[in-house]
């Protein structure tokens, strides 16, 4: 099965539903779920916008075909695609993007070796230790600019 999650502001439900109907019942659409964890845990491959969900998918080792839903997602999507955890389908403003994303996901679903490589790339790219690294970097900067044990505000 291929999960599709539509957030509360998708605005393209009809186009997405039409594209997913072509999968002959293999797709499940979730609208604004309370929690993504059970959906992500149960999937082998996801269709996703290129927002925060890409971090969750990658950390859980779930490959994705992603759509740039907003311009501010462009760089992030590029980085995820470069890591090998995600395949970029295009931008939400592209004509026929929903059908193209579904077609790409369908093709990818038949490539288990590629899916395994993408699944391994996700946790290597997003290891869940970003906050710890940021804190260490900040402490290091403080140590360089202040006497030990004394921080000025």
mmCIF file with all atom_site columns, C-alpha atoms in Angstrom:
data_model
loop_
_atom_site.group_PDB
_atom_site.id
_atom_site.type_symbol
_atom_site.label_atom_id
_atom_site.label_alt_id
_atom_site.label_comp_id
_atom_site.label_asym_id
_atom_site.label_entity_id
_atom_site.label_seq_id
_atom_site.pdbx_PDB_ins_code
_atom_site.Cartn_x
_atom_site.Cartn_y
_atom_site.Cartn_z
_atom_site.occupancy
_atom_site.B_iso_or_equiv
_atom_site.pdbx_formal_charge
_atom_site.auth_seq_id
_atom_site.auth_comp_id
_atom_site.auth_asym_id
_atom_site.auth_atom_id
_atom_site.pdbx_PDB_model_num
ATOM 1   C CA . UNK A 1 1   ? 0.000  0.000  0.000   1.00 0.00 ? 1   UNK A CA 1
ATOM 2   C CA . UNK A 1 2   ? 1.069  3.563  -0.672  1.00 0.00 ? 2   UNK A CA 1
ATOM 3   C CA . UNK A 1 3   ? 0.014  6.171  1.873   1.00 0.00 ? 3   UNK A CA 1
ATOM 4   C CA . UNK A 1 4   ? -0.797 9.697  0.831   1.00 0.00 ? 4   UNK A CA 1
ATOM 5   C CA . UNK A 1 5   ? -1.248 12.331 3.503   1.00 0.00 ? 5   UNK A CA 1
ATOM 6   C CA . UNK A 1 6   ? -3.107 15.536 2.784   1.00 0.00 ? 6   UNK A CA 1
ATOM 7   C CA . UNK A 1 7   ? -2.644 18.246 5.368   1.00 0.00 ? 7   UNK A CA 1
ATOM 8   C CA . UNK A 1 8   ? -5.342 20.736 6.220   1.00 0.00 ? 8   UNK A CA 1
ATOM 9   C CA . UNK A 1 9   ? -4.093 23.225 3.621   1.00 0.00 ? 9   UNK A CA 1
ATOM 10  C CA . UNK A 1 10  ? -3.431 20.976 0.631   1.00 0.00 ? 10  UNK A CA 1
ATOM 11  C CA . UNK A 1 11  ? -6.041 22.613 -1.579  1.00 0.00 ? 11  UNK A CA 1
ATOM 12  C CA . UNK A 1 12  ? -5.584 20.023 -4.338  1.00 0.00 ? 12  UNK A CA 1
ATOM 13  C CA . UNK A 1 13  ? -7.558 17.118 -2.932  1.00 0.00 ? 13  UNK A CA 1
ATOM 14  C CA . UNK A 1 14  ? -9.458 16.376 -6.151  1.00 0.00 ? 14  UNK A CA 1
ATOM 15  C CA . UNK A 1 15  ? -6.318 16.213 -8.295  1.00 0.00 ? 15  UNK A CA 1
ATOM 16  C CA . UNK A 1 16  ? -4.563 14.028 -5.721  1.00 0.00 ? 16  UNK A CA 1
ATOM 17  C CA . UNK A 1 17  ? -7.565 11.724 -5.371  1.00 0.00 ? 17  UNK A CA 1
ATOM 18  C CA . UNK A 1 18  ? -7.800 11.330 -9.172  1.00 0.00 ? 18  UNK A CA 1
ATOM 19  C CA . UNK A 1 19  ? -4.137 10.395 -9.416  1.00 0.00 ? 19  UNK A CA 1
ATOM 20  C CA . UNK A 1 20  ? -4.357 7.945  -6.522  1.00 0.00 ? 20  UNK A CA 1
ATOM 21  C CA . UNK A 1 21  ? -7.508 6.274  -7.908  1.00 0.00 ? 21  UNK A CA 1
ATOM 22  C CA . UNK A 1 22  ? -5.384 5.056  -10.807 1.00 0.00 ? 22  UNK A CA 1
ATOM 23  C CA . UNK A 1 23  ? -3.498 2.840  -8.366  1.00 0.00 ? 23  UNK A CA 1
ATOM 24  C CA . UNK A 1 24  ? -6.461 0.440  -8.182  1.00 0.00 ? 24  UNK A CA 1
ATOM 25  C CA . UNK A 1 25  ? -6.931 0.495  -4.420  1.00 0.00 ? 25  UNK A CA 1
ATOM 26  C CA . UNK A 1 26  ? -3.242 0.292  -3.508  1.00 0.00 ? 26  UNK A CA 1
ATOM 27  C CA . UNK A 1 27  ? -3.221 3.852  -2.134  1.00 0.00 ? 27  UNK A CA 1
ATOM 28  C CA . UNK A 1 28  ? -4.605 5.077  1.145   1.00 0.00 ? 28  UNK A CA 1
ATOM 29  C CA . UNK A 1 29  ? -5.201 8.789  1.606   1.00 0.00 ? 29  UNK A CA 1
ATOM 30  C CA . UNK A 1 30  ? -4.996 10.253 5.101   1.00 0.00 ? 30  UNK A CA 1
ATOM 31  C CA . UNK A 1 31  ? -6.428 13.753 5.604   1.00 0.00 ? 31  UNK A CA 1
ATOM 32  C CA . UNK A 1 32  ? -4.834 15.825 8.385   1.00 0.00 ? 32  UNK A CA 1
ATOM 33  C CA . UNK A 1 33  ? -3.972 12.867 10.654  1.00 0.00 ? 33  UNK A CA 1
ATOM 34  C CA . UNK A 1 34  ? -3.463 13.496 14.353  1.00 0.00 ? 34  UNK A CA 1
ATOM 35  C CA . UNK A 1 35  ? -0.125 11.635 14.240  1.00 0.00 ? 35  UNK A CA 1
ATOM 36  C CA . UNK A 1 36  ? 2.184  10.766 11.377  1.00 0.00 ? 36  UNK A CA 1
ATOM 37  C CA . UNK A 1 37  ? 4.110  8.077  13.285  1.00 0.00 ? 37  UNK A CA 1
ATOM 38  C CA . UNK A 1 38  ? 1.723  5.149  12.664  1.00 0.00 ? 38  UNK A CA 1
ATOM 39  C CA . UNK A 1 39  ? 1.455  6.046  8.986   1.00 0.00 ? 39  UNK A CA 1
ATOM 40  C CA . UNK A 1 40  ? 5.200  6.412  8.523   1.00 0.00 ? 40  UNK A CA 1
ATOM 41  C CA . UNK A 1 41  ? 5.911  3.239  10.477  1.00 0.00 ? 41  UNK A CA 1
ATOM 42  C CA . UNK A 1 42  ? 3.553  1.205  8.293   1.00 0.00 ? 42  UNK A CA 1
ATOM 43  C CA . UNK A 1 43  ? 4.748  2.409  4.905   1.00 0.00 ? 43  UNK A CA 1
ATOM 44  C CA . UNK A 1 44  ? 7.497  1.207  2.608   1.00 0.00 ? 44  UNK A CA 1
ATOM 45  C CA . UNK A 1 45  ? 7.339  4.271  0.350   1.00 0.00 ? 45  UNK A CA 1
ATOM 46  C CA . UNK A 1 46  ? 5.622  7.647  0.706   1.00 0.00 ? 46  UNK A CA 1
ATOM 47  C CA . UNK A 1 47  ? 4.424  10.525 -1.424  1.00 0.00 ? 47  UNK A CA 1
ATOM 48  C CA . UNK A 1 48  ? 5.087  13.741 0.442   1.00 0.00 ? 48  UNK A CA 1
ATOM 49  C CA . UNK A 1 49  ? 5.361  17.465 0.203   1.00 0.00 ? 49  UNK A CA 1
ATOM 50  C CA . UNK A 1 50  ? 8.923  18.598 0.840   1.00 0.00 ? 50  UNK A CA 1
ATOM 51  C CA . UNK A 1 51  ? 8.276  20.033 4.288   1.00 0.00 ? 51  UNK A CA 1
ATOM 52  C CA . UNK A 1 52  ? 8.860  18.760 7.812   1.00 0.00 ? 52  UNK A CA 1
ATOM 53  C CA . UNK A 1 53  ? 7.534  15.296 6.961   1.00 0.00 ? 53  UNK A CA 1
ATOM 54  C CA . UNK A 1 54  ? 10.677 14.589 4.914   1.00 0.00 ? 54  UNK A CA 1
ATOM 55  C CA . UNK A 1 55  ? 12.692 14.708 8.140   1.00 0.00 ? 55  UNK A CA 1
ATOM 56  C CA . UNK A 1 56  ? 10.382 12.190 9.780   1.00 0.00 ? 56  UNK A CA 1
ATOM 57  C CA . UNK A 1 57  ? 10.409 9.881  6.758   1.00 0.00 ? 57  UNK A CA 1
ATOM 58  C CA . UNK A 1 58  ? 14.204 10.008 6.439   1.00 0.00 ? 58  UNK A CA 1
ATOM 59  C CA . UNK A 1 59  ? 14.831 9.449  10.149  1.00 0.00 ? 59  UNK A CA 1
ATOM 60  C CA . UNK A 1 60  ? 12.551 6.390  10.008  1.00 0.00 ? 60  UNK A CA 1
ATOM 61  C CA . UNK A 1 61  ? 14.244 5.056  6.875   1.00 0.00 ? 61  UNK A CA 1
ATOM 62  C CA . UNK A 1 62  ? 11.229 5.516  4.621   1.00 0.00 ? 62  UNK A CA 1
ATOM 63  C CA . UNK A 1 63  ? 11.918 6.430  0.980   1.00 0.00 ? 63  UNK A CA 1
ATOM 64  C CA . UNK A 1 64  ? 9.757  9.142  -0.541  1.00 0.00 ? 64  UNK A CA 1
ATOM 65  C CA . UNK A 1 65  ? 8.772  10.786 -3.769  1.00 0.00 ? 65  UNK A CA 1
ATOM 66  C CA . UNK A 1 66  ? 8.466  14.442 -2.806  1.00 0.00 ? 66  UNK A CA 1
ATOM 67  C CA . UNK A 1 67  ? 6.786  17.494 -4.237  1.00 0.00 ? 67  UNK A CA 1
ATOM 68  C CA . UNK A 1 68  ? 7.986  21.035 -3.645  1.00 0.00 ? 68  UNK A CA 1
ATOM 69  C CA . UNK A 1 69  ? 4.782  22.522 -2.220  1.00 0.00 ? 69  UNK A CA 1
ATOM 70  C CA . UNK A 1 70  ? 6.259  25.979 -1.587  1.00 0.00 ? 70  UNK A CA 1
ATOM 71  C CA . UNK A 1 71  ? 9.327  27.871 -2.773  1.00 0.00 ? 71  UNK A CA 1
ATOM 72  C CA . UNK A 1 72  ? 10.840 27.737 0.715   1.00 0.00 ? 72  UNK A CA 1
ATOM 73  C CA . UNK A 1 73  ? 11.054 23.939 0.362   1.00 0.00 ? 73  UNK A CA 1
ATOM 74  C CA . UNK A 1 74  ? 13.264 24.029 -2.745  1.00 0.00 ? 74  UNK A CA 1
ATOM 75  C CA . UNK A 1 75  ? 16.665 23.947 -1.047  1.00 0.00 ? 75  UNK A CA 1
ATOM 76  C CA . UNK A 1 76  ? 15.548 21.367 1.495   1.00 0.00 ? 76  UNK A CA 1
ATOM 77  C CA . UNK A 1 77  ? 14.181 19.101 -1.220  1.00 0.00 ? 77  UNK A CA 1
ATOM 78  C CA . UNK A 1 78  ? 17.413 19.452 -3.163  1.00 0.00 ? 78  UNK A CA 1
ATOM 79  C CA . UNK A 1 79  ? 19.431 18.382 -0.093  1.00 0.00 ? 79  UNK A CA 1
ATOM 80  C CA . UNK A 1 80  ? 17.178 15.399 0.629   1.00 0.00 ? 80  UNK A CA 1
ATOM 81  C CA . UNK A 1 81  ? 17.312 14.300 -3.010  1.00 0.00 ? 81  UNK A CA 1
ATOM 82  C CA . UNK A 1 82  ? 21.109 14.709 -3.039  1.00 0.00 ? 82  UNK A CA 1
ATOM 83  C CA . UNK A 1 83  ? 21.316 12.453 0.026   1.00 0.00 ? 83  UNK A CA 1
ATOM 84  C CA . UNK A 1 84  ? 19.559 9.670  -1.877  1.00 0.00 ? 84  UNK A CA 1
ATOM 85  C CA . UNK A 1 85  ? 16.673 9.404  0.611   1.00 0.00 ? 85  UNK A CA 1
ATOM 86  C CA . UNK A 1 86  ? 14.134 11.146 -1.620  1.00 0.00 ? 86  UNK A CA 1
ATOM 87  C CA . UNK A 1 87  ? 13.271 11.489 -5.286  1.00 0.00 ? 87  UNK A CA 1
ATOM 88  C CA . UNK A 1 88  ? 12.051 14.891 -6.425  1.00 0.00 ? 88  UNK A CA 1
ATOM 89  C CA . UNK A 1 89  ? 8.848  14.761 -8.482  1.00 0.00 ? 89  UNK A CA 1
ATOM 90  C CA . UNK A 1 90  ? 8.669  18.482 -9.188  1.00 0.00 ? 90  UNK A CA 1
ATOM 91  C CA . UNK A 1 91  ? 6.867  21.529 -7.884  1.00 0.00 ? 91  UNK A CA 1
ATOM 92  C CA . UNK A 1 92  ? 3.219  21.724 -6.879  1.00 0.00 ? 92  UNK A CA 1
ATOM 93  C CA . UNK A 1 93  ? 2.761  24.388 -9.542  1.00 0.00 ? 93  UNK A CA 1
ATOM 94  C CA . UNK A 1 94  ? 3.872  22.022 -12.327 1.00 0.00 ? 94  UNK A CA 1
ATOM 95  C CA . UNK A 1 95  ? 1.088  20.848 -14.597 1.00 0.00 ? 95  UNK A CA 1
ATOM 96  C CA . UNK A 1 96  ? 0.139  17.240 -13.870 1.00 0.00 ? 96  UNK A CA 1
ATOM 97  C CA . UNK A 1 97  ? 2.348  17.006 -10.794 1.00 0.00 ? 97  UNK A CA 1
ATOM 98  C CA . UNK A 1 98  ? 0.048  14.653 -8.875  1.00 0.00 ? 98  UNK A CA 1
ATOM 99  C CA . UNK A 1 99  ? -0.110 12.137 -11.731 1.00 0.00 ? 99  UNK A CA 1
ATOM 100 C CA . UNK A 1 100 ? 3.659  12.398 -12.276 1.00 0.00 ? 100 UNK A CA 1
ATOM 101 C CA . UNK A 1 101 ? 4.395  11.838 -8.566  1.00 0.00 ? 101 UNK A CA 1
ATOM 102 C CA . UNK A 1 102 ? 2.102  8.807  -8.439  1.00 0.00 ? 102 UNK A CA 1
ATOM 103 C CA . UNK A 1 103 ? 3.687  7.420  -11.611 1.00 0.00 ? 103 UNK A CA 1
ATOM 104 C CA . UNK A 1 104 ? 7.172  7.884  -10.153 1.00 0.00 ? 104 UNK A CA 1
ATOM 105 C CA . UNK A 1 105 ? 6.152  6.208  -6.895  1.00 0.00 ? 105 UNK A CA 1
ATOM 106 C CA . UNK A 1 106 ? 4.563  3.320  -8.779  1.00 0.00 ? 106 UNK A CA 1
ATOM 107 C CA . UNK A 1 107 ? 7.738  2.772  -10.794 1.00 0.00 ? 107 UNK A CA 1
ATOM 108 C CA . UNK A 1 108 ? 9.891  3.052  -7.671  1.00 0.00 ? 108 UNK A CA 1
ATOM 109 C CA . UNK A 1 109 ? 7.752  0.523  -5.791  1.00 0.00 ? 109 UNK A CA 1
ATOM 110 C CA . UNK A 1 110 ? 8.905  -2.114 -8.289  1.00 0.00 ? 110 UNK A CA 1
ATOM 111 C CA . UNK A 1 111 ? 12.600 -1.469 -7.581  1.00 0.00 ? 111 UNK A CA 1
ATOM 112 C CA . UNK A 1 112 ? 13.389 -3.089 -4.217  1.00 0.00 ? 112 UNK A CA 1
ATOM 113 C CA . UNK A 1 113 ? 17.149 -2.487 -4.482  1.00 0.00 ? 113 UNK A CA 1
ATOM 114 C CA . UNK A 1 114 ? 16.593 1.237  -5.001  1.00 0.00 ? 114 UNK A CA 1
ATOM 115 C CA . UNK A 1 115 ? 14.107 1.355  -2.122  1.00 0.00 ? 115 UNK A CA 1
ATOM 116 C CA . UNK A 1 116 ? 16.612 -0.366 0.184   1.00 0.00 ? 116 UNK A CA 1
ATOM 117 C CA . UNK A 1 117 ? 19.318 2.133  -0.757  1.00 0.00 ? 117 UNK A CA 1
ATOM 118 C CA . UNK A 1 118 ? 16.949 5.060  -0.184  1.00 0.00 ? 118 UNK A CA 1
ATOM 119 C CA . UNK A 1 119 ? 15.846 3.577  3.153   1.00 0.00 ? 119 UNK A CA 1
ATOM 120 C CA . UNK A 1 120 ? 19.483 3.363  4.288   1.00 0.00 ? 120 UNK A CA 1
ATOM 121 C CA . UNK A 1 121 ? 20.259 6.890  3.061   1.00 0.00 ? 121 UNK A CA 1
ATOM 122 C CA . UNK A 1 122 ? 17.542 8.508  5.186   1.00 0.00 ? 122 UNK A CA 1
ATOM 123 C CA . UNK A 1 123 ? 18.850 7.711  8.679   1.00 0.00 ? 123 UNK A CA 1
ATOM 124 C CA . UNK A 1 124 ? 22.408 8.416  7.500   1.00 0.00 ? 124 UNK A CA 1
ATOM 125 C CA . UNK A 1 125 ? 21.269 11.895 6.453   1.00 0.00 ? 125 UNK A CA 1
ATOM 126 C CA . UNK A 1 126 ? 18.914 12.629 9.385   1.00 0.00 ? 126 UNK A CA 1
ATOM 127 C CA . UNK A 1 127 ? 20.253 10.968 12.504  1.00 0.00 ? 127 UNK A CA 1
ATOM 128 C CA . UNK A 1 128 ? 18.148 12.766 15.116  1.00 0.00 ? 128 UNK A CA 1
ATOM 129 C CA . UNK A 1 129 ? 21.203 14.347 16.738  1.00 0.00 ? 129 UNK A CA 1
ATOM 130 C CA . UNK A 1 130 ? 20.908 17.826 15.217  1.00 0.00 ? 130 UNK A CA 1
ATOM 131 C CA . UNK A 1 131 ? 19.878 19.551 18.462  1.00 0.00 ? 131 UNK A CA 1
ATOM 132 C CA . UNK A 1 132 ? 22.834 17.967 20.278  1.00 0.00 ? 132 UNK A CA 1
ATOM 133 C CA . UNK A 1 133 ? 25.257 19.128 17.549  1.00 0.00 ? 133 UNK A CA 1
ATOM 134 C CA . UNK A 1 134 ? 23.765 22.643 17.632  1.00 0.00 ? 134 UNK A CA 1
ATOM 135 C CA . UNK A 1 135 ? 24.126 22.811 21.426  1.00 0.00 ? 135 UNK A CA 1
ATOM 136 C CA . UNK A 1 136 ? 27.763 21.664 21.231  1.00 0.00 ? 136 UNK A CA 1
ATOM 137 C CA . UNK A 1 137 ? 28.500 24.249 18.541  1.00 0.00 ? 137 UNK A CA 1
ATOM 138 C CA . UNK A 1 138 ? 26.945 27.016 20.648  1.00 0.00 ? 138 UNK A CA 1
ATOM 139 C CA . UNK A 1 139 ? 28.890 25.937 23.736  1.00 0.00 ? 139 UNK A CA 1
ATOM 140 C CA . UNK A 1 140 ? 32.072 25.884 21.681  1.00 0.00 ? 140 UNK A CA 1
ATOM 141 C CA . UNK A 1 141 ? 31.409 29.415 20.414  1.00 0.00 ? 141 UNK A CA 1
ATOM 142 C CA . UNK A 1 142 ? 30.745 30.581 23.967  1.00 0.00 ? 142 UNK A CA 1
ATOM 143 C CA . UNK A 1 143 ? 33.973 28.984 25.168  1.00 0.00 ? 143 UNK A CA 1
ATOM 144 C CA . UNK A 1 144 ? 35.932 30.765 22.425  1.00 0.00 ? 144 UNK A CA 1
ATOM 145 C CA . UNK A 1 145 ? 34.550 34.186 23.302  1.00 0.00 ? 145 UNK A CA 1
ATOM 146 C CA . UNK A 1 146 ? 34.217 34.046 27.102  1.00 0.00 ? 146 UNK A CA 1
ATOM 147 C CA . UNK A 1 147 ? 36.259 33.011 30.076  1.00 0.00 ? 147 UNK A CA 1
ATOM 148 C CA . UNK A 1 148 ? 35.460 29.469 31.281  1.00 0.00 ? 148 UNK A CA 1
ATOM 149 C CA . UNK A 1 149 ? 32.496 29.362 33.626  1.00 0.00 ? 149 UNK A CA 1
ATOM 150 C CA . UNK A 1 150 ? 31.480 32.957 32.891  1.00 0.00 ? 150 UNK A CA 1
ATOM 151 C CA . UNK A 1 151 ? 28.932 33.836 30.257  1.00 0.00 ? 151 UNK A CA 1
ATOM 152 C CA . UNK A 1 152 ? 27.793 37.401 29.688  1.00 0.00 ? 152 UNK A CA 1
ATOM 153 C CA . UNK A 1 153 ? 24.357 38.265 28.382  1.00 0.00 ? 153 UNK A CA 1
#
